[in-house]
């Protein structure tokens, strides 16, 4: 009888779609290298041996949040010793002329006015015109819409006019009502997350997507999550990338230990094979660790994210990785993995190709 890897290999040759059952069977395989080679074939067909990275800066303007999700170590309440709120000047001080992307996500602040958010984007664009702004997850967009009594179209339209270029993929967690009830019952559910991304795509704002895995979700829930993203992408074509985020145990300790390297690599490879319509699969070095992220470049991933500058969400949960990375280190990680480093912007336009030790623009 044909093994699952042989069956999927035939489908890859014929560019046929994988089913839910095939994805679930792939999670059971012990032939990890064969799975990686299969996903790499699909990645190579799209990106050859290129791997992307971006000079970026992550800014989390506040950790004060009206929600208290069970898995999150980042959020806190006003008045607690670890609470912080950045002024506009503090946000601007974190940008510079070298970066191409700012990634802004934060807590759902109970009191900040609408003009603070719009003004923040305007001020960044005015002072750093080369920077593309990827800001506010669907959860924040929903919060703004309710709090400021604006439709989602109005929220996104005003942010776009102020300089928003893309939405990050956060807030998706796992598209499962069972897990939502247990870990984030007051956060938006699947229909709303998908609706907000659908509206963004209609308004010409591309978005990313994520999956928070390695806590209490099952492989079925992981696969169903990825299939819902595939369905959204069939409708709109607006997703740029998919980013599996390995749960950092921190103090919330939903489970005792982080997902294994094998689970990380299988999730990346199966995502590449299932998401035949999403161009980029990101191995996020902050949660995966540099070593596994660079190995993931041979398992279907084509992107490592970026220099980051100062990561706070995963590091609130005691992530063991550094909080920042240099361009040189990312280039080295990509080269060691046998790939050609390609510096990109937030929208995945090529900035510089580093071929044979030289920078080709
Ligand atoms: O939605 C929170 C996750 C997300 C933990 O779009 C945790 O390019 C692991 O979405 N362990 C926010 N994950 C970060 C995010 C992101 C990151 C990098 C790139 C992009 C992009 C988006 O972080 C949240 C949640 O799923 N998260 N706590 C934790 N302890």
XYZ file of C-alpha atoms and ligand atoms in Angstrom:
391
model
C 0.000 0.000 0.000
C 1.095 3.527 -0.788
C 2.390 5.415 2.264
C 0.980 8.818 3.165
C 4.233 10.445 2.015
C 4.079 8.706 -1.379
C 0.425 9.702 -1.780
C 1.114 13.354 -0.909
C 4.205 13.343 -3.115
C 2.025 12.331 -6.083
C -0.392 15.115 -5.239
C 2.453 17.649 -5.033
C 3.598 16.540 -8.524
C 0.084 17.005 -9.883
C -0.418 20.272 -7.851
C -3.493 18.762 -6.244
C -4.845 19.977 -2.913
C -4.282 18.059 0.289
C -7.323 16.995 2.313
C -7.914 17.325 6.063
C -7.365 13.578 6.561
C -4.072 13.642 4.665
C -2.814 16.527 6.804
C -3.772 14.610 9.954
C -1.956 11.520 8.702
C 1.134 13.620 8.016
C 1.157 14.692 11.687
C 1.449 10.970 12.575
C 4.412 10.225 10.310
C 7.751 9.305 11.833
C 9.523 10.069 8.562
C 10.329 13.606 9.470
C 13.067 14.156 6.879
C 10.879 12.849 4.058
C 8.096 15.212 5.185
C 10.584 18.096 5.224
C 11.836 17.249 1.718
C 8.285 17.234 0.401
C 7.480 20.643 1.890
C 10.854 21.945 0.665
C 9.960 20.859 -2.891
C 6.860 23.055 -2.738
C 8.842 25.924 -1.227
C 11.610 25.565 -3.863
C 9.045 25.663 -6.690
C 7.848 29.055 -5.429
C 10.969 30.671 -3.974
C 13.911 28.552 -5.193
C 16.484 28.599 -2.399
C 15.657 32.121 -1.244
C 14.804 32.967 2.364
C 13.386 36.337 3.370
C 14.012 38.635 6.319
C 13.150 42.240 7.169
C 14.828 45.050 9.072
C 12.011 45.800 11.456
C 11.119 47.089 14.846
C 8.444 45.683 17.074
C 6.640 48.239 19.226
C 4.169 47.233 21.902
C 2.910 50.645 23.074
C 1.211 49.347 26.221
C 0.626 46.125 28.119
C -2.465 47.517 29.859
C -5.348 45.416 28.570
C -9.041 45.085 29.344
C -8.774 41.335 28.695
C -7.111 38.718 30.917
C -6.530 35.721 28.654
C -5.366 32.628 30.446
C -2.365 31.971 28.138
C -1.023 35.544 28.078
C 1.817 36.747 30.312
C 2.052 40.115 28.576
C -1.220 41.810 29.540
C -1.653 43.532 32.886
C -3.829 46.117 34.616
C -3.167 49.787 35.209
C -1.461 50.505 38.517
C 0.344 47.154 38.652
C 4.143 47.479 38.969
C 4.788 45.970 35.508
C 2.224 48.172 33.673
C 3.599 50.617 31.105
C 2.194 53.134 28.609
C 4.376 54.699 25.906
C 4.021 58.306 24.870
C 4.066 59.180 21.179
C 7.667 60.358 21.578
C 8.624 57.009 23.127
C 7.053 55.214 20.166
C 8.888 57.451 17.673
C 12.184 57.008 19.534
C 12.000 53.287 18.706
C 12.000 53.932 14.932
C 15.041 54.845 12.846
C 16.118 55.448 9.235
C 17.382 51.874 8.671
C 14.195 49.926 9.305
C 11.628 49.065 6.622
C 8.798 47.867 8.848
C 7.288 48.717 12.208
C 5.117 46.058 13.775
C 2.767 47.628 16.337
C 0.539 45.550 18.609
C -0.457 46.137 22.196
C -2.971 45.660 24.970
C -6.585 46.827 24.607
C -6.131 50.040 26.597
C -9.274 51.133 28.478
C -8.748 54.904 28.124
C -6.580 55.847 25.150
C -8.512 57.982 22.638
C -8.905 57.172 18.949
C -6.765 60.127 17.872
C -3.781 58.637 19.737
C -3.721 55.594 17.428
C -4.347 57.544 14.218
C -1.857 60.208 15.275
C 0.771 57.545 16.011
C 0.634 56.191 12.449
C 0.645 59.703 10.949
C 3.641 60.762 13.034
C 5.645 57.631 12.116
C 4.992 58.161 8.383
C 5.842 61.870 8.625
C 9.157 61.279 10.370
C 10.151 57.987 8.709
C 8.672 57.926 5.192
C 10.636 54.762 4.247
C 8.886 52.727 6.964
C 5.888 50.535 6.211
C 3.450 50.157 9.087
C 2.041 46.732 10.005
C -0.195 47.470 12.954
C -3.090 46.279 15.114
C -4.447 42.739 15.147
C -8.081 41.924 14.313
C -8.697 41.887 18.081
C -7.571 45.527 18.352
C -9.542 46.525 15.237
C -12.692 44.979 16.755
C -11.988 46.798 20.053
C -11.565 50.169 18.276
C -14.755 49.613 16.319
C -16.827 48.959 19.466
C -15.132 51.515 21.709
C -15.136 54.409 19.247
C -18.489 53.459 17.622
C -17.054 53.205 14.144
C -17.646 50.437 11.624
C -14.704 48.150 10.879
C -14.570 49.786 7.423
C -14.287 53.228 9.051
C -11.600 52.089 11.510
C -9.497 50.503 8.766
C -10.174 53.339 6.314
C -8.988 55.981 8.776
C -5.935 53.955 9.778
C -5.076 53.392 6.111
C -5.383 57.108 5.388
C -3.006 57.719 8.326
C -0.396 55.302 6.943
C -1.379 51.712 7.755
C 0.127 49.348 5.152
C -0.786 45.906 6.526
C -2.365 44.080 9.460
C -0.339 41.576 11.506
C -1.692 38.068 11.935
C -2.113 37.982 15.705
C -5.218 37.367 17.755
C -6.199 34.283 15.772
C -4.852 31.928 18.487
C -6.593 28.650 17.569
C -9.841 28.673 15.636
C -11.597 26.376 18.100
C -14.563 27.266 20.316
C -13.442 24.603 22.799
C -10.018 26.236 23.260
C -11.469 29.746 23.157
C -13.816 28.963 26.057
C -10.927 27.590 28.093
C -8.155 30.090 27.328
C -9.547 33.353 25.901
C -13.338 33.429 26.395
C -13.690 37.207 26.038
C -11.604 37.548 22.889
C -13.249 37.659 19.454
C -14.095 34.287 17.919
C -13.373 32.789 14.510
C -16.144 34.463 12.463
C -15.131 37.959 13.599
C -11.379 37.399 13.031
C -12.087 36.158 9.517
C -14.571 38.986 8.846
C -12.068 41.679 9.837
C -9.363 40.203 7.603
C -11.906 39.878 4.773
C -12.814 43.574 5.122
C -9.134 44.571 5.254
C -8.479 42.639 2.028
C -11.470 44.303 0.368
C -10.028 47.705 1.324
C -6.676 46.773 -0.201
C -4.894 46.131 3.105
C -2.939 42.840 2.992
C -2.654 40.829 6.206
C -0.719 38.033 7.879
C -2.135 35.076 9.773
C -0.974 33.134 12.821
C -1.687 29.972 14.803
C -0.850 29.674 18.494
C 0.057 26.009 19.019
C 1.626 23.730 21.590
C -0.827 24.267 24.467
C -4.126 22.359 24.760
C -5.121 22.216 21.071
C -5.321 18.940 19.147
C -3.818 18.203 15.726
C -7.394 18.227 14.365
C -7.864 21.775 15.669
C -4.522 22.843 14.178
C -5.451 21.416 10.773
C -8.975 22.904 10.872
C -7.448 26.301 11.695
C -5.131 26.127 8.692
C -8.000 25.005 6.445
C -10.113 28.015 7.506
C -7.206 30.268 6.466
C -6.977 28.413 3.138
C -10.706 29.072 2.628
C -10.303 32.784 3.400
C -7.408 33.001 0.972
C -9.457 31.313 -1.778
C -12.015 34.089 -1.323
C -9.771 37.152 -1.069
C -6.121 36.405 -1.879
C -5.132 38.995 0.756
C -2.984 36.855 3.082
C 0.748 37.396 2.695
C 2.019 34.902 5.226
C 1.223 32.262 7.804
C 3.139 32.227 11.092
C 2.860 29.318 13.536
C 3.606 30.688 17.036
C 4.877 28.138 19.532
C 3.275 28.816 22.923
C 5.841 30.092 25.458
C 5.052 28.539 28.808
C 6.001 31.480 31.050
C 3.989 31.835 34.254
C 0.647 30.877 32.700
C 1.819 27.247 32.369
C -1.103 25.965 30.336
C 1.290 23.072 29.682
C 4.572 22.251 31.381
C 6.864 22.526 28.350
C 7.062 24.130 24.967
C 6.239 22.140 21.813
C 9.147 19.960 20.674
C 11.402 20.682 17.702
C 9.671 17.848 15.829
C 6.239 19.420 16.407
C 7.594 22.806 15.247
C 9.021 21.334 12.039
C 5.952 19.216 11.290
C 3.681 22.245 11.763
C 5.775 24.329 9.368
C 5.975 21.554 6.759
C 2.285 20.643 6.905
C 1.318 24.332 6.707
C 3.411 24.710 3.543
C 1.762 21.636 2.018
C -1.814 22.573 3.008
C -1.625 26.315 2.320
C -1.006 26.033 -1.405
C -2.444 29.543 -1.834
C -0.462 31.505 0.800
C 2.921 32.661 -0.530
C 4.974 32.905 2.660
C 5.453 30.541 5.608
C 7.322 32.239 8.426
C 9.601 30.472 10.889
C 9.415 33.052 13.692
C 12.819 32.811 15.353
C 11.554 34.513 18.533
C 9.295 31.598 19.517
C 11.029 28.749 17.665
C 14.554 29.672 18.553
C 17.227 30.557 15.988
C 18.405 26.979 15.537
C 15.039 25.391 14.765
C 13.966 28.402 12.696
C 17.018 27.981 10.467
C 16.339 24.241 10.099
C 12.702 25.134 9.253
C 14.066 26.804 6.103
C 14.579 23.239 4.794
C 11.063 22.214 5.919
C 8.980 24.602 3.835
C 9.564 27.988 5.500
C 10.840 30.877 3.355
C 10.948 33.683 5.930
C 12.531 34.332 9.339
C 10.736 37.650 10.170
C 13.241 40.266 11.215
C 15.593 42.105 13.477
C 12.652 42.938 15.829
C 14.536 45.401 18.063
C 12.689 44.709 21.288
C 10.181 41.885 21.622
C 7.939 42.021 24.694
C 4.998 39.589 24.253
C 6.941 36.331 24.136
C 9.600 37.629 26.500
C 6.936 38.432 29.104
C 6.465 34.648 28.961
C 10.213 34.054 29.494
C 11.132 33.242 25.864
C 14.752 32.068 25.906
C 15.643 33.777 22.601
C 17.339 37.193 22.377
C 15.056 40.262 22.202
C 16.811 41.535 19.097
C 18.837 40.305 16.140
C 21.289 41.961 13.752
C 21.001 41.922 9.981
C 24.365 40.131 9.850
C 23.191 37.344 12.165
C 20.028 36.763 10.113
C 22.098 36.626 6.918
C 24.444 34.141 8.574
C 21.572 31.921 9.792
C 20.057 31.882 6.295
C 23.392 31.170 4.573
C 24.226 28.365 7.011
C 20.866 26.829 6.088
C 21.971 26.748 2.444
C 19.645 29.549 1.320
C 20.154 32.928 -0.347
C 19.207 35.784 2.015
C 16.671 38.237 0.598
C 15.944 41.395 2.539
C 12.289 42.353 2.043
C 9.892 45.065 3.180
C 6.661 44.538 5.156
C 4.754 43.780 1.926
C 7.379 41.261 0.755
C 8.850 43.441 -1.970
C 12.522 42.589 -2.471
C 14.946 45.168 -1.047
C 18.311 43.382 -1.441
C 19.421 39.912 -2.541
C 22.642 38.753 -0.878
C 24.057 36.415 -3.527
C 27.608 34.925 -3.264
C 28.522 37.281 -0.468
C 27.535 40.328 -2.519
C 24.468 42.502 -2.174
C 22.475 42.613 -5.410
C 19.558 45.023 -5.448
O -2.015 36.849 19.154
C 0.664 35.632 23.256
C 0.701 35.206 20.744
C 0.401 36.891 19.271
C 2.030 34.092 23.880
O 1.968 39.244 11.609
C 1.955 34.071 22.491
O 4.064 39.249 11.066
C 3.435 32.363 22.361
O 0.743 37.824 16.228
N 3.536 32.310 23.700
C 0.933 38.260 18.894
N 2.636 33.227 21.736
C 2.195 38.159 18.031
C 1.879 38.016 16.581
C 2.925 38.101 15.541
C 4.236 37.841 15.843
C 5.181 37.956 14.849
C 4.851 38.333 13.566
C 3.524 38.605 13.262
C 3.155 39.061 11.895
C 2.543 38.475 14.255
O 1.314 36.314 20.172
C -0.902 36.770 19.982
C -0.802 35.395 20.588
O -1.238 34.416 19.678
N 1.088 35.017 22.141
N 1.246 35.075 24.338
C 2.880 33.143 24.491
N 2.986 33.055 25.820
